């Protein structure tokens, strides 16, 4: 019988997001494919260091042996061919990551293959690959060069999301861009009971929320079990625009652990305290400071990114 991925949380990840490949990429850019291939062969047994998404992926996969249905699947999707990709697979085994499925595409675009795996997220350090995925309607994020402080004794998985343009679509951001803050607040107050349309990472958030429910069910069976997942929404919204956001999440069946409605307060101040293992935002203005504190991912979606994309 075929192996079914439909009920799992599937994350597709490029090796550039999982490991630190700056040295290898530099050799490719400066000396070409032949030198790159030889470098990877010569260093096949040299274990790659963790990249920006490594703390998130490690903790996500660690849920599988704890939750009986093994609800998480991470799939390596690489522009490498299998020969140059062998070093990455060796590193995956060396780090003890439960990743057994991969796609080596020999330079081809990865995003056409994402629906085949039913992925809820594609992570890469290649901006063109991420934008191609977003334009094709897939959930994707570009990992930014970030500070990574991964404490092995910290078993909790903390995931932080911006709201507009990430969890929800950019409808409200377009109102703000056209009419300013006053019009934005008036519009959101008028539409407080109208559920927003999903954004690119709504499905990811929903499936992480489902993992939380599995943890709560396990805790009911085993009172000594300590749930590991924590979800935060960190948004520039504040009252009265918070009501629509909360009611939208409720309509989607999602309850987050922490919500910060900052109304212009620097998100970095919250990130310094919460210390998520990954933070998703659609605005580079927030990420430029966030990436100096926590692993950060840019979601190039919506009106905030149209000028850049164009």
Short mmCIF file of C-alpha atoms in Angstrom, two decimals:
data_model
loop_
_atom_site.label_atom_id
_atom_site.label_comp_id
_atom_site.label_asym_id
_atom_site.label_seq_id
_atom_site.Cartn_x
_atom_site.Cartn_y
_atom_site.Cartn_z
CA UNK A 1 0.00 0.00 0.00
CA UNK A 2 1.24 3.55 -0.70
CA UNK A 3 2.60 5.66 2.12
CA UNK A 4 -0.03 8.32 2.84
CA UNK A 5 1.00 11.89 3.64
CA UNK A 6 -2.47 13.45 3.56
CA UNK A 7 -3.08 13.63 7.30
CA UNK A 8 0.46 14.66 8.24
CA UNK A 9 2.07 18.04 8.64
CA UNK A 10 4.49 18.03 5.69
CA UNK A 11 7.38 20.49 5.53
CA UNK A 12 9.51 20.54 2.38
CA UNK A 13 12.95 21.99 3.00
CA UNK A 14 15.95 22.88 0.89
CA UNK A 15 19.40 21.97 2.17
CA UNK A 16 20.21 25.70 2.23
CA UNK A 17 17.57 26.21 4.94
CA UNK A 18 18.49 23.14 6.98
CA UNK A 19 22.28 23.49 6.98
CA UNK A 20 24.91 26.21 6.74
CA UNK A 21 26.03 25.94 3.11
CA UNK A 22 27.72 29.31 2.73
CA UNK A 23 31.14 27.79 2.08
CA UNK A 24 29.83 25.35 -0.53
CA UNK A 25 27.72 28.02 -2.24
CA UNK A 26 30.73 30.32 -2.39
CA UNK A 27 32.76 27.64 -4.17
CA UNK A 28 29.94 27.10 -6.67
CA UNK A 29 29.61 30.82 -7.42
CA UNK A 30 33.33 31.48 -7.70
CA UNK A 31 34.62 28.29 -9.31
CA UNK A 32 31.66 26.60 -10.99
CA UNK A 33 29.88 23.27 -10.83
CA UNK A 34 32.88 20.97 -11.30
CA UNK A 35 34.76 22.52 -8.35
CA UNK A 36 31.60 22.44 -6.27
CA UNK A 37 31.01 18.76 -7.04
CA UNK A 38 34.58 17.87 -6.10
CA UNK A 39 34.34 19.89 -2.89
CA UNK A 40 31.18 18.06 -1.85
CA UNK A 41 32.73 14.66 -2.62
CA UNK A 42 35.92 15.53 -0.75
CA UNK A 43 33.89 16.65 2.27
CA UNK A 44 31.16 13.98 2.27
CA UNK A 45 32.10 12.85 5.78
CA UNK A 46 32.49 16.40 7.12
CA UNK A 47 29.24 17.07 8.94
CA UNK A 48 27.47 20.25 7.90
CA UNK A 49 26.64 22.73 10.65
CA UNK A 50 23.01 23.58 11.44
CA UNK A 51 21.30 26.26 9.37
CA UNK A 52 18.54 28.72 10.17
CA UNK A 53 15.64 26.25 10.12
CA UNK A 54 17.49 23.45 11.91
CA UNK A 55 16.19 24.17 15.47
CA UNK A 56 12.60 24.27 14.18
CA UNK A 57 12.90 21.09 12.12
CA UNK A 58 14.72 19.18 14.86
CA UNK A 59 12.00 19.91 17.41
CA UNK A 60 9.20 19.28 14.95
CA UNK A 61 10.56 15.82 14.12
CA UNK A 62 11.13 15.09 17.82
CA UNK A 63 7.33 15.05 18.22
CA UNK A 64 6.98 11.89 16.12
CA UNK A 65 8.18 9.36 18.72
CA UNK A 66 6.12 11.13 21.39
CA UNK A 67 2.85 11.20 19.46
CA UNK A 68 1.79 7.71 18.45
CA UNK A 69 0.61 8.51 14.91
CA UNK A 70 3.94 10.12 13.87
CA UNK A 71 2.14 13.18 12.47
CA UNK A 72 5.15 15.07 11.03
CA UNK A 73 6.96 14.48 7.74
CA UNK A 74 9.94 16.54 6.59
CA UNK A 75 11.11 16.07 3.01
CA UNK A 76 14.39 17.34 1.61
CA UNK A 77 13.89 19.03 -1.78
CA UNK A 78 17.18 20.04 -3.36
CA UNK A 79 18.39 21.65 -6.57
CA UNK A 80 21.46 19.39 -6.25
CA UNK A 81 21.67 16.08 -8.02
CA UNK A 82 21.89 12.97 -5.87
CA UNK A 83 25.67 12.78 -6.20
CA UNK A 84 26.36 16.23 -4.76
CA UNK A 85 23.45 15.81 -2.36
CA UNK A 86 24.96 12.78 -0.65
CA UNK A 87 26.83 15.05 1.78
CA UNK A 88 23.53 16.55 2.91
CA UNK A 89 21.98 13.11 3.49
CA UNK A 90 25.08 12.10 5.48
CA UNK A 91 24.66 15.22 7.61
CA UNK A 92 20.99 14.43 8.19
CA UNK A 93 21.95 11.00 9.53
CA UNK A 94 24.82 12.40 11.60
CA UNK A 95 22.50 14.88 13.30
CA UNK A 96 19.91 12.16 13.94
CA UNK A 97 17.13 13.88 12.02
CA UNK A 98 14.22 11.66 11.03
CA UNK A 99 14.26 12.64 7.35
CA UNK A 100 14.16 9.68 4.99
CA UNK A 101 12.48 11.09 1.86
CA UNK A 102 14.16 13.41 -0.59
CA UNK A 103 14.01 14.87 -4.09
CA UNK A 104 17.20 15.80 -5.95
CA UNK A 105 16.24 17.86 -8.98
CA UNK A 106 19.51 18.49 -10.83
CA UNK A 107 18.99 22.24 -11.04
CA UNK A 108 15.24 22.20 -11.75
CA UNK A 109 12.75 24.46 -9.96
CA UNK A 110 11.45 22.77 -6.79
CA UNK A 111 8.01 24.38 -6.51
CA UNK A 112 6.18 22.27 -9.16
CA UNK A 113 6.82 19.21 -7.00
CA UNK A 114 5.39 20.65 -3.76
CA UNK A 115 1.76 19.55 -4.42
CA UNK A 116 2.94 15.96 -4.95
CA UNK A 117 3.96 15.89 -1.30
CA UNK A 118 1.07 17.96 0.05
CA UNK A 119 3.46 20.31 1.78
CA UNK A 120 2.15 22.99 4.14
CA UNK A 121 5.47 24.85 3.98
CA UNK A 122 8.54 25.06 1.75
CA UNK A 123 11.67 26.59 3.27
CA UNK A 124 14.71 27.69 1.28
CA UNK A 125 17.48 30.29 1.32
CA UNK A 126 16.94 30.78 -2.43
CA UNK A 127 14.75 33.86 -2.87
CA UNK A 128 13.81 32.99 -6.47
CA UNK A 129 12.66 29.50 -5.48
CA UNK A 130 10.55 30.88 -2.65
CA UNK A 131 8.96 33.60 -4.78
CA UNK A 132 8.26 31.05 -7.51
CA UNK A 133 6.46 28.86 -5.00
CA UNK A 134 4.42 31.79 -3.62
CA UNK A 135 3.43 32.90 -7.13
CA UNK A 136 2.31 29.35 -7.87
CA UNK A 137 0.05 29.45 -4.80
CA UNK A 138 2.19 27.39 -2.42
CA UNK A 139 3.18 28.21 1.15
CA UNK A 140 6.86 29.12 1.20
CA UNK A 141 9.38 31.18 3.13
CA UNK A 142 12.94 32.36 2.63
CA UNK A 143 15.20 31.81 5.61
CA UNK A 144 17.27 34.89 6.37
CA UNK A 145 20.80 34.85 7.70
CA UNK A 146 19.95 34.79 11.37
CA UNK A 147 21.25 34.36 14.88
CA UNK A 148 20.89 30.72 15.95
CA UNK A 149 21.16 29.80 19.62
CA UNK A 150 20.03 26.20 19.93
CA UNK A 151 20.04 24.86 23.47
CA UNK A 152 19.66 21.06 23.43
CA UNK A 153 18.19 21.17 26.93
CA UNK A 154 15.37 23.38 25.68
CA UNK A 155 12.88 20.80 24.39
CA UNK A 156 9.98 23.20 23.80
CA UNK A 157 9.08 24.17 20.23
CA UNK A 158 8.17 27.86 19.99
CA UNK A 159 6.77 29.13 16.70
CA UNK A 160 5.91 32.79 16.10
CA UNK A 161 3.79 34.22 13.28
CA UNK A 162 2.92 37.66 12.04
CA UNK A 163 -0.78 37.83 11.17
CA UNK A 164 -1.59 39.93 8.09
CA UNK A 165 0.05 38.66 4.92
CA UNK A 166 1.17 35.50 6.71
CA UNK A 167 -1.70 33.75 8.52
CA UNK A 168 -4.41 35.87 6.91
CA UNK A 169 -4.34 37.41 3.45
CA UNK A 170 -3.29 41.00 2.81
CA UNK A 171 -6.79 42.49 2.54
CA UNK A 172 -6.35 44.67 5.63
CA UNK A 173 -2.82 45.71 4.64
CA UNK A 174 -4.21 47.00 1.34
CA UNK A 175 -6.72 49.15 3.22
CA UNK A 176 -3.91 50.54 5.35
CA UNK A 177 -1.75 51.25 2.29
CA UNK A 178 -4.60 53.11 0.59
CA UNK A 179 -6.07 55.01 3.53
CA UNK A 180 -3.68 55.03 6.46
CA UNK A 181 -4.06 53.89 10.05
CA UNK A 182 -7.36 55.63 10.78
CA UNK A 183 -9.07 54.06 7.78
CA UNK A 184 -7.53 50.68 8.62
CA UNK A 185 -8.94 50.75 12.16
CA UNK A 186 -12.35 51.91 10.94
CA UNK A 187 -12.48 49.17 8.30
CA UNK A 188 -11.45 46.41 10.71
CA UNK A 189 -13.98 47.64 13.28
CA UNK A 190 -16.74 47.57 10.64
CA UNK A 191 -15.72 44.07 9.50
CA UNK A 192 -15.01 42.65 12.96
CA UNK A 193 -17.44 39.74 12.45
CA UNK A 194 -16.33 38.95 8.89
CA UNK A 195 -13.84 36.10 8.81
CA UNK A 196 -10.72 36.94 6.82
CA UNK A 197 -9.44 34.87 3.92
CA UNK A 198 -6.50 32.58 4.69
CA UNK A 199 -2.96 33.70 4.00
CA UNK A 200 -0.08 31.51 2.82
CA UNK A 201 0.73 29.98 6.24
CA UNK A 202 -2.80 29.48 7.54
CA UNK A 203 -2.66 25.75 6.79
CA UNK A 204 0.70 25.44 8.54
CA UNK A 205 -0.64 27.15 11.65
CA UNK A 206 -3.75 24.99 11.56
CA UNK A 207 -1.71 21.78 11.40
CA UNK A 208 0.62 22.89 14.19
CA UNK A 209 -2.51 23.65 16.23
CA UNK A 210 -3.70 20.10 15.51
CA UNK A 211 -0.38 18.80 16.85
CA UNK A 212 -1.11 20.73 20.04
CA UNK A 213 -4.43 18.94 20.29
CA UNK A 214 -2.64 15.61 20.00
CA UNK A 215 -0.35 16.70 22.82
CA UNK A 216 -3.32 17.65 25.00
CA UNK A 217 -4.93 14.27 24.32
CA UNK A 218 -1.70 12.57 25.36
CA UNK A 219 -1.58 14.62 28.55
CA UNK A 220 -5.09 13.42 29.40
CA UNK A 221 -3.84 9.84 29.11
CA UNK A 222 -0.53 10.59 30.82
CA UNK A 223 -0.70 13.44 33.38
CA UNK A 224 3.12 13.48 33.60
CA UNK A 225 3.46 14.44 29.92
CA UNK A 226 4.49 18.06 29.39
CA UNK A 227 3.27 19.52 26.08
CA UNK A 228 6.11 20.98 24.02
CA UNK A 229 4.48 23.20 21.39
CA UNK A 230 3.95 26.91 21.94
CA UNK A 231 2.41 29.19 19.28
CA UNK A 232 2.56 32.99 19.33
CA UNK A 233 1.07 35.64 17.07
CA UNK A 234 3.13 38.84 17.08
CA UNK A 235 1.34 41.56 15.14
CA UNK A 236 1.40 45.31 14.58
CA UNK A 237 -2.38 45.29 15.03
CA UNK A 238 -3.91 46.70 18.20
CA UNK A 239 -7.44 47.57 19.36
CA UNK A 240 -9.91 47.90 17.74
CA UNK A 241 -8.35 45.78 14.96
CA UNK A 242 -7.62 42.90 17.32
CA UNK A 243 -11.23 41.68 17.50
CA UNK A 244 -11.45 40.61 13.87
CA UNK A 245 -8.15 38.75 14.15
CA UNK A 246 -9.28 36.83 17.25
CA UNK A 247 -12.67 35.96 15.75
CA UNK A 248 -11.02 34.83 12.51
CA UNK A 249 -8.73 32.47 14.39
CA UNK A 250 -11.73 31.20 16.35
CA UNK A 251 -13.65 30.53 13.14
CA UNK A 252 -10.68 28.50 11.89
CA UNK A 253 -10.65 26.47 15.12
CA UNK A 254 -7.26 27.83 16.16
CA UNK A 255 -6.33 28.99 19.65
CA UNK A 256 -2.82 30.39 20.05
CA UNK A 257 -0.88 30.31 23.32
CA UNK A 258 0.32 33.90 23.15
CA UNK A 259 -0.81 36.96 21.23
CA UNK A 260 1.00 40.29 21.16
CA UNK A 261 -0.90 43.22 19.60
CA UNK A 262 1.90 45.76 19.48
CA UNK A 263 0.46 48.77 17.68
CA UNK A 264 3.87 49.99 16.55
CA UNK A 265 6.03 48.64 19.39
CA UNK A 266 9.17 46.98 18.01
CA UNK A 267 8.57 43.25 17.56
CA UNK A 268 12.21 42.60 18.46
CA UNK A 269 11.46 43.46 22.09
CA UNK A 270 8.96 40.59 22.28
CA UNK A 271 11.15 38.20 20.30
CA UNK A 272 14.01 38.74 22.75
CA UNK A 273 11.80 37.42 25.54
CA UNK A 274 9.78 34.72 23.75
CA UNK A 275 12.78 33.37 21.79
CA UNK A 276 10.92 31.41 19.09
CA UNK A 277 12.76 28.73 17.19
CA UNK A 278 11.34 30.26 14.01
CA UNK A 279 9.56 33.54 13.23
CA UNK A 280 7.52 34.21 10.09
CA UNK A 281 6.82 37.73 8.81
CA UNK A 282 6.02 39.30 5.44
CA UNK A 283 7.76 42.62 6.13
CA UNK A 284 11.51 42.98 5.85
CA UNK A 285 11.41 46.06 8.11
CA UNK A 286 10.56 43.74 11.02
CA UNK A 287 12.80 40.90 9.91
CA UNK A 288 15.91 43.05 9.56
CA UNK A 289 15.97 43.42 13.35
CA UNK A 290 14.40 40.02 14.16
CA UNK A 291 17.10 38.03 12.35
CA UNK A 292 19.69 39.40 14.78
CA UNK A 293 17.76 37.77 17.62
CA UNK A 294 15.99 34.62 16.38
CA UNK A 295 15.81 32.37 13.28
CA UNK A 296 13.68 34.42 10.89
CA UNK A 297 11.79 33.67 7.68
CA UNK A 298 10.51 36.11 5.07
CA UNK A 299 7.12 35.35 3.49
CA UNK A 300 7.20 37.31 0.19
CA UNK A 301 3.43 37.57 -0.14
CA UNK A 302 0.97 40.38 -0.76
CA UNK A 303 1.09 44.13 -1.17
CA UNK A 304 4.14 44.56 1.07
CA UNK A 305 6.19 42.58 -1.43
CA UNK A 306 4.70 43.56 -4.80
CA UNK A 307 7.16 46.41 -5.37
CA UNK A 308 10.09 44.09 -4.61
CA UNK A 309 8.72 41.34 -6.83
CA UNK A 310 8.11 43.77 -9.66
#
